[in-house]
Each structure stands twice: as structure tokens, then as C-alpha cells.
PDB file of C-alpha atoms in Angstrom:
ATOM      1  CA  MET T  21      -0.036   0.002   0.012  1.00 56.00           C
ATOM      2  CA  ALA T  22       1.221   3.472  -0.911  1.00 63.00           C
ATOM      3  CA  ARG T  23       1.887   6.115   1.755  1.00 82.00           C
ATOM      4  CA  LEU T  24      -0.886   8.711   1.602  1.00 86.00           C
ATOM      5  CA  THR T  25      -0.245  12.457   1.543  1.00 87.00           C
ATOM      6  CA  LEU T  26      -1.537  14.759   4.160  1.00 85.00           C
ATOM      7  CA  GLU T  27      -4.024  16.135   1.716  1.00 85.00           C
ATOM      8  CA  LYS T  28      -5.402  12.623   1.033  1.00 89.00           C
ATOM      9  CA  TRP T  29      -5.636  12.004   4.775  1.00 90.00           C
ATOM     10  CA  SER T  30      -7.571  15.243   5.085  1.00 86.00           C
ATOM     11  CA  GLU T  31      -9.994  14.043   2.430  1.00 88.00           C
ATOM     12  CA  ILE T  32     -10.380  10.726   4.265  1.00 91.00           C
ATOM     13  CA  ARG T  33     -11.055  12.479   7.502  1.00 88.00           C
ATOM     14  CA  ALA T  34     -13.674  14.751   5.939  1.00 85.00           C
ATOM     15  CA  GLN T  35     -15.487  11.811   4.366  1.00 88.00           C
ATOM     16  CA  PHE T  36     -15.155   9.745   7.556  1.00 89.00           C
ATOM     17  CA  GLU T  37     -16.580  12.504   9.695  1.00 83.00           C
ATOM     18  CA  VAL T  38     -19.646  12.873   7.522  1.00 82.00           C
ATOM     19  CA  GLY T  39     -20.357   9.169   7.703  1.00 84.00           C
ATOM     20  CA  ALA T  40     -18.255   7.163   5.241  1.00 89.00           C
ATOM     21  CA  SER T  41     -17.152   3.814   6.787  1.00 90.00           C
ATOM     22  CA  ALA T  42     -13.467   3.011   7.175  1.00 92.00           C
ATOM     23  CA  ARG T  43     -14.054  -0.008   4.835  1.00 94.00           C
ATOM     24  CA  GLU T  44     -15.548   2.204   2.131  1.00 92.00           C
ATOM     25  CA  LEU T  45     -12.650   4.686   2.381  1.00 93.00           C
ATOM     26  CA  SER T  46     -10.199   1.813   2.385  1.00 92.00           C
ATOM     27  CA  SER T  47     -11.328   0.640  -0.997  1.00 92.00           C
ATOM     28  CA  ILE T  48     -11.346   4.225  -2.396  1.00 92.00           C
ATOM     29  CA  TYR T  49      -7.926   5.271  -1.138  1.00 92.00           C
ATOM     30  CA  GLY T  50      -6.082   1.983  -1.123  1.00 91.00           C
ATOM     31  CA  VAL T  51      -5.260   2.061   2.620  1.00 92.00           C
ATOM     32  CA  SER T  52      -6.349  -0.517   5.154  1.00 92.00           C
ATOM     33  CA  HIS T  53      -9.513   0.162   7.168  1.00 93.00           C
ATOM     34  CA  THR T  54      -7.437  -0.633  10.238  1.00 93.00           C
ATOM     35  CA  ALA T  55      -4.991   2.229   9.401  1.00 92.00           C
ATOM     36  CA  ILE T  56      -7.967   4.542   8.933  1.00 92.00           C
ATOM     37  CA  ASN T  57      -9.541   3.533  12.256  1.00 92.00           C
ATOM     38  CA  LYS T  58      -6.223   3.899  14.093  1.00 93.00           C
ATOM     39  CA  LYS T  59      -5.603   7.340  12.650  1.00 91.00           C
ATOM     40  CA  ALA T  60      -9.197   8.388  13.450  1.00 90.00           C
ATOM     41  CA  GLU T  61      -8.780   7.291  17.022  1.00 89.00           C
ATOM     42  CA  LYS T  62      -5.359   8.820  17.427  1.00 89.00           C
ATOM     43  CA  GLU T  63      -6.395  12.189  16.001  1.00 86.00           C
ATOM     44  CA  GLY T  64      -9.915  12.258  17.574  1.00 82.00           C
ATOM     45  CA  TRP T  65     -11.903  12.081  14.355  1.00 85.00           C
ATOM     46  CA  THR T  66     -15.531  12.141  15.218  1.00 78.00           C
ATOM     47  CA  ARG T  67     -18.867  11.718  13.542  1.00 78.00           C
ATOM     48  CA  ASN T  68     -20.280  14.250  15.903  1.00 73.00           C
ATOM     49  CA  ILE T  69     -20.900  17.074  13.447  1.00 72.00           C
ATOM     50  CA  GLU T  70     -20.048  19.974  15.632  1.00 74.00           C
ATOM     51  CA  PRO T  71     -16.246  19.444  16.027  1.00 69.00           C
ATOM     52  CA  ALA T  72     -16.092  18.685  12.286  1.00 67.00           C
ATOM     53  CA  ILE T  73     -17.808  21.959  11.525  1.00 75.00           C
ATOM     54  CA  ARG T  74     -15.582  23.924  13.885  1.00 73.00           C
ATOM     55  CA  ARG T  75     -12.475  22.421  12.226  1.00 70.00           C
ATOM     56  CA  LYS T  76     -13.711  23.268   8.761  1.00 72.00           C
ATOM     57  CA  VAL T  77     -14.684  26.795   9.793  1.00 72.00           C
ATOM     58  CA  SER T  78     -11.208  27.252  11.257  1.00 67.00           C
ATOM     59  CA  GLU T  79      -9.667  26.077   8.034  1.00 66.00           C
ATOM     60  CA  LYS T  80     -11.863  28.375   5.892  1.00 66.00           C
ATOM     61  CA  VAL T  81     -11.310  31.423   8.091  1.00 57.00           C
ATOM     62  CA  SER T  82      -7.558  30.919   8.420  1.00 57.00           C
ATOM     63  CA  GLY T  83      -6.930  29.757   4.885  1.00 52.00           C
ATOM     64  CA  TYR T  84      -4.572  27.218   6.619  1.00 59.00           C
ATOM     65  CA  VAL T  85      -5.366  23.592   6.099  1.00 58.00           C
ATOM     66  CA  SER T  86      -3.702  21.422   8.694  1.00 59.00           C
ATOM     67  CA  THR T  87      -0.420  19.877   7.780  1.00 57.00           C
ATOM     68  CA  ASP T  88       2.692  18.799   9.585  1.00 59.00           C
ATOM     69  CA  ASN T  89       4.684  21.601   7.895  1.00 65.00           C
ATOM     70  CA  LEU T  90       6.816  23.005  10.676  1.00 69.00           C
ATOM     71  CA  GLN T  91       7.526  26.169   8.716  1.00 76.00           C
ATOM     72  CA  LYS T  92       3.789  26.928   8.457  1.00 73.00           C
ATOM     73  CA  ARG T  93       3.342  26.306  12.132  1.00 67.00           C
ATOM     74  CA  ALA T  94       6.195  28.654  12.976  1.00 74.00           C
ATOM     75  CA  GLU T  95       4.766  31.310  10.646  1.00 76.00           C
ATOM     76  CA  ALA T  96       1.281  30.907  12.275  1.00 72.00           C
ATOM     77  CA  ILE T  97       2.727  31.335  15.740  1.00 72.00           C
ATOM     78  CA  ASP T  98       4.797  34.353  14.723  1.00 79.00           C
ATOM     79  CA  ALA T  99       1.874  36.029  12.995  1.00 77.00           C
ATOM     80  CA  GLU T 100      -0.302  35.520  16.033  1.00 74.00           C
ATOM     81  CA  ALA T 101       2.397  36.804  18.376  1.00 81.00           C
ATOM     82  CA  GLU T 102       2.613  40.011  16.262  1.00 85.00           C
ATOM     83  CA  ARG T 103      -1.161  40.535  16.340  1.00 83.00           C
ATOM     84  CA  ARG T 104      -1.370  39.960  20.111  1.00 84.00           C
ATOM     85  CA  ALA T 105       1.614  42.239  20.766  1.00 90.00           C
ATOM     86  CA  ALA T 106      -0.161  45.000  18.765  1.00 91.00           C
ATOM     87  CA  VAL T 107      -3.244  44.639  20.920  1.00 92.00           C
ATOM     88  CA  ILE T 108      -1.192  44.872  24.145  1.00 92.00           C
ATOM     89  CA  GLU T 109       0.621  47.922  22.806  1.00 94.00           C
ATOM     90  CA  ARG T 110      -2.619  49.597  21.904  1.00 95.00           C
ATOM     91  CA  HIS T 111      -3.997  48.811  25.352  1.00 94.00           C
ATOM     92  CA  ARG T 112      -0.966  50.420  26.926  1.00 94.00           C
ATOM     93  CA  ASN T 113      -1.342  53.489  24.736  1.00 95.00           C
ATOM     94  CA  GLU T 114      -5.006  53.974  25.657  1.00 95.00           C
ATOM     95  CA  TRP T 115      -4.486  54.440  29.389  1.00 95.00           C
ATOM     96  CA  PRO T 116      -2.445  57.716  29.546  1.00 95.00           C
ATOM     97  CA  GLU T 117      -5.391  59.695  28.212  1.00 94.00           C
ATOM     98  CA  VAL T 118      -7.708  58.334  30.911  1.00 94.00           C
ATOM     99  CA  ARG T 119      -5.099  58.833  33.561  1.00 95.00           C
ATOM    100  CA  GLY T 120      -4.737  62.465  32.393  1.00 95.00           C
ATOM    101  CA  MET T 121      -8.549  62.893  32.719  1.00 94.00           C
ATOM    102  CA  VAL T 122      -8.442  61.596  36.314  1.00 93.00           C
ATOM    103  CA  GLU T 123      -5.460  63.796  37.298  1.00 94.00           C
ATOM    104  CA  ARG T 124      -6.949  66.929  35.676  1.00 94.00           C
ATOM    105  CA  GLY T 125     -10.294  66.206  37.376  1.00 92.00           C
ATOM    106  CA  ARG T 126      -8.684  65.752  40.820  1.00 93.00           C
ATOM    107  CA  GLU T 127      -6.597  68.881  40.506  1.00 93.00           C
ATOM    108  CA  ALA T 128      -9.613  70.883  39.237  1.00 92.00           C
ATOM    109  CA  HIS T 129     -11.685  69.640  42.146  1.00 90.00           C
ATOM    110  CA  LYS T 130      -8.959  70.377  44.726  1.00 92.00           C
ATOM    111  CA  THR T 131      -8.410  73.958  43.444  1.00 94.00           C
ATOM    112  CA  ALA T 132     -12.034  74.819  42.543  1.00 93.00           C
ATOM    113  CA  GLN T 133     -13.471  77.852  44.136  1.00 94.00           C
ATOM    114  CA  GLY T 134     -17.229  78.013  44.699  1.00 94.00           C
ATOM    115  CA  LEU T 135     -19.916  75.390  44.634  1.00 93.00           C
ATOM    116  CA  GLU T 136     -20.561  75.593  40.862  1.00 93.00           C
ATOM    117  CA  ASN T 137     -16.847  75.087  40.035  1.00 93.00           C
ATOM    118  CA  LYS T 138     -16.691  72.160  42.490  1.00 92.00           C
ATOM    119  CA  ARG T 139     -19.750  70.653  40.759  1.00 94.00           C
ATOM    120  CA  ILE T 140     -18.109  70.982  37.349  1.00 94.00           C
ATOM    121  CA  ALA T 141     -14.902  69.471  38.605  1.00 92.00           C
ATOM    122  CA  PHE T 142     -16.894  66.586  40.144  1.00 94.00           C
ATOM    123  CA  GLU T 143     -18.620  65.983  36.809  1.00 94.00           C
ATOM    124  CA  ASP T 144     -15.233  65.828  35.162  1.00 93.00           C
ATOM    125  CA  LEU T 145     -14.156  63.207  37.715  1.00 94.00           C
ATOM    126  CA  LYS T 146     -17.318  61.239  37.023  1.00 96.00           C
ATOM    127  CA  ALA T 147     -16.557  61.362  33.303  1.00 95.00           C
ATOM    128  CA  ALA T 148     -13.024  60.140  33.989  1.00 94.00           C
ATOM    129  CA  LYS T 149     -14.374  57.264  36.048  1.00 95.00           C
ATOM    130  CA  ILE T 150     -16.864  56.291  33.321  1.00 96.00           C
ATOM    131  CA  ALA T 151     -14.121  56.497  30.741  1.00 95.00           C
ATOM    132  CA  SER T 152     -11.762  54.294  32.754  1.00 95.00           C
ATOM    133  CA  GLU T 153     -14.449  51.679  33.503  1.00 96.00           C
ATOM    134  CA  THR T 154     -15.543  51.608  29.863  1.00 96.00           C
ATOM    135  CA  LEU T 155     -11.961  51.192  28.712  1.00 96.00           C
ATOM    136  CA  LYS T 156     -11.401  48.429  31.231  1.00 95.00           C
ATOM    137  CA  ILE T 157     -14.524  46.564  30.059  1.00 96.00           C
ATOM    138  CA  ILE T 158     -13.467  46.900  26.416  1.00 96.00           C
ATOM    139  CA  GLN T 159      -9.906  45.765  27.111  1.00 95.00           C
ATOM    140  CA  ASP T 160     -10.967  42.867  29.337  1.00 93.00           C
ATOM    141  CA  GLY T 161     -13.210  41.701  26.466  1.00 93.00           C
ATOM    142  CA  GLU T 162     -10.446  41.986  23.956  1.00 91.00           C
ATOM    143  CA  ARG T 163      -7.977  40.205  26.269  1.00 89.00           C
ATOM    144  CA  ARG T 164     -10.457  37.316  26.533  1.00 86.00           C
ATOM    145  CA  ALA T 165     -11.163  37.358  22.761  1.00 83.00           C
ATOM    146  CA  TRP T 166      -7.440  37.272  21.973  1.00 77.00           C
ATOM    147  CA  GLY T 167      -6.576  34.833  24.781  1.00 75.00           C
ATOM    148  CA  LEU T 168      -4.039  37.228  26.206  1.00 81.00           C
ATOM    149  CA  ASP T 169      -4.549  36.104  29.761  1.00 79.00           C
ATOM    150  CA  GLN T 170      -4.830  32.422  28.981  1.00 69.00           C
ATOM    151  CA  ILE T 171      -1.574  30.467  29.049  1.00 68.00           C
ATOM    152  CA  VAL T 172      -1.487  28.144  26.089  1.00 63.00           C
ATOM    153  CA  ASP T 173       1.162  25.411  25.615  1.00 69.00           C
ATOM    154  CA  VAL T 174       1.626  25.636  21.866  1.00 68.00           C
ATOM    155  CA  THR T 175       3.378  22.317  21.796  1.00 74.00           C
ATOM    156  CA  LYS T 176       0.151  20.619  22.580  1.00 74.00           C
ATOM    157  CA  LEU T 177      -1.984  22.437  19.975  1.00 76.00           C
ATOM    158  CA  THR T 178      -3.314  20.804  16.833  1.00 79.00           C
ATOM    159  CA  ASP T 179      -2.801  22.327  13.392  1.00 79.00           C
ATOM    160  CA  GLU T 180      -6.418  23.493  13.454  1.00 78.00           C
ATOM    161  CA  GLN T 181      -5.855  25.272  16.728  1.00 76.00           C
ATOM    162  CA  LEU T 182      -2.664  26.902  15.575  1.00 77.00           C
ATOM    163  CA  ALA T 183      -4.449  28.009  12.341  1.00 75.00           C
ATOM    164  CA  ALA T 184      -7.182  29.575  14.510  1.00 74.00           C
ATOM    165  CA  ILE T 185      -4.561  31.344  16.583  1.00 73.00           C
ATOM    166  CA  ALA T 186      -2.870  32.631  13.404  1.00 73.00           C
ATOM    167  CA  LYS T 187      -6.201  34.291  12.460  1.00 72.00           C
ATOM    168  CA  GLY T 188      -6.777  35.846  15.854  1.00 66.00           C
ATOM    169  CA  LYS T 189      -9.164  33.278  17.159  1.00 65.00           C
ATOM    170  CA  MET T 190      -9.074  31.244  20.300  1.00 60.00           C
ATOM    171  CA  PRO T 191      -8.519  27.543  19.778  1.00 57.00           C
ATOM    172  CA  ALA T 192     -11.477  25.272  20.401  1.00 53.00           C
TER     173      ALA T 192
END
């Protein structure tokens, strides 16, 4: 029996996951049904449609079909690291403006003369508080969406998960 390419194995997996039997696939691709079943078990192929759909969506979104190409894996990791670093840098750059609002509001409140000026300074402080809370909510959501606070051992990720990371998605 000939050794199958990764692309052929990908075809076999797709057909297996939508219901083709290992015996049917064996006769089509010239590989033993035992080899197909072993690979299916080892890689977690499933006939449960949801994981298969998630894998296919990940491939379509990323444009990266799973392979054992180490160069592609390295490129996917590097691309994701660049995107995440850009998010972190943007988050850092967003805070000085809010900090300035708080400091200006505190100083204005401390030095304000008269009830009306104190009220205006207090409103400025409230606006600063709202701005800081809003920014925190947005950044917390982005950190979750980008997986910035989640420690991921990339050596244990599948190609599909790496591809998802390369496109800015959290692996399933």
C-alpha cells in the first residue's frame, strides 16, 4: 500500500466525519481500514458534526489547512504573536489619556472655588471614572477574545488550533 499524503488523509477524514465507513474509504484510497480507524482514534476524528464543523470553519477562516509543515506552524505562531503584541501595545497607549482625565479632574476639584466650580470638577471626575471603567470593560473583552490572559502550551496544539490562533481566534 502506498503512503498517503496529508491532503489525502484530510480528504479521508472529511469523508469519515460525515459518515463514510473505514471500509468504504479503504477501497477508495487503497489504505487498510485498520489504518484509517487507528488514525481516526489517534487524531480524535468524530462523527459528531459540531467538532467537524468547527475544524472546517477554522480552515476556511484561516486559509490554513492542517499539515505537519513546521515552517507553516512557525509562521502561524509568529503572525499571532505579532497581532497579540499589537493589541497589548494599543491597550498600553489607551491608558495615559484616561489617567490624564483623572489627574486633571482631581486637580480641578482640589483647586475649585465656589460650589458651581466644584460641581463642574466633580462631573469631570465622574466622566473620567466612566471612561476608565468603559476602557477596562473593552480591554478585558479584547484580552479574553485574543486569549491574552490564557496560558497556552503551543506544543500541545493541533494544526487547526494553531491556524485559529494565526487568524486571531481562540483555539477550540
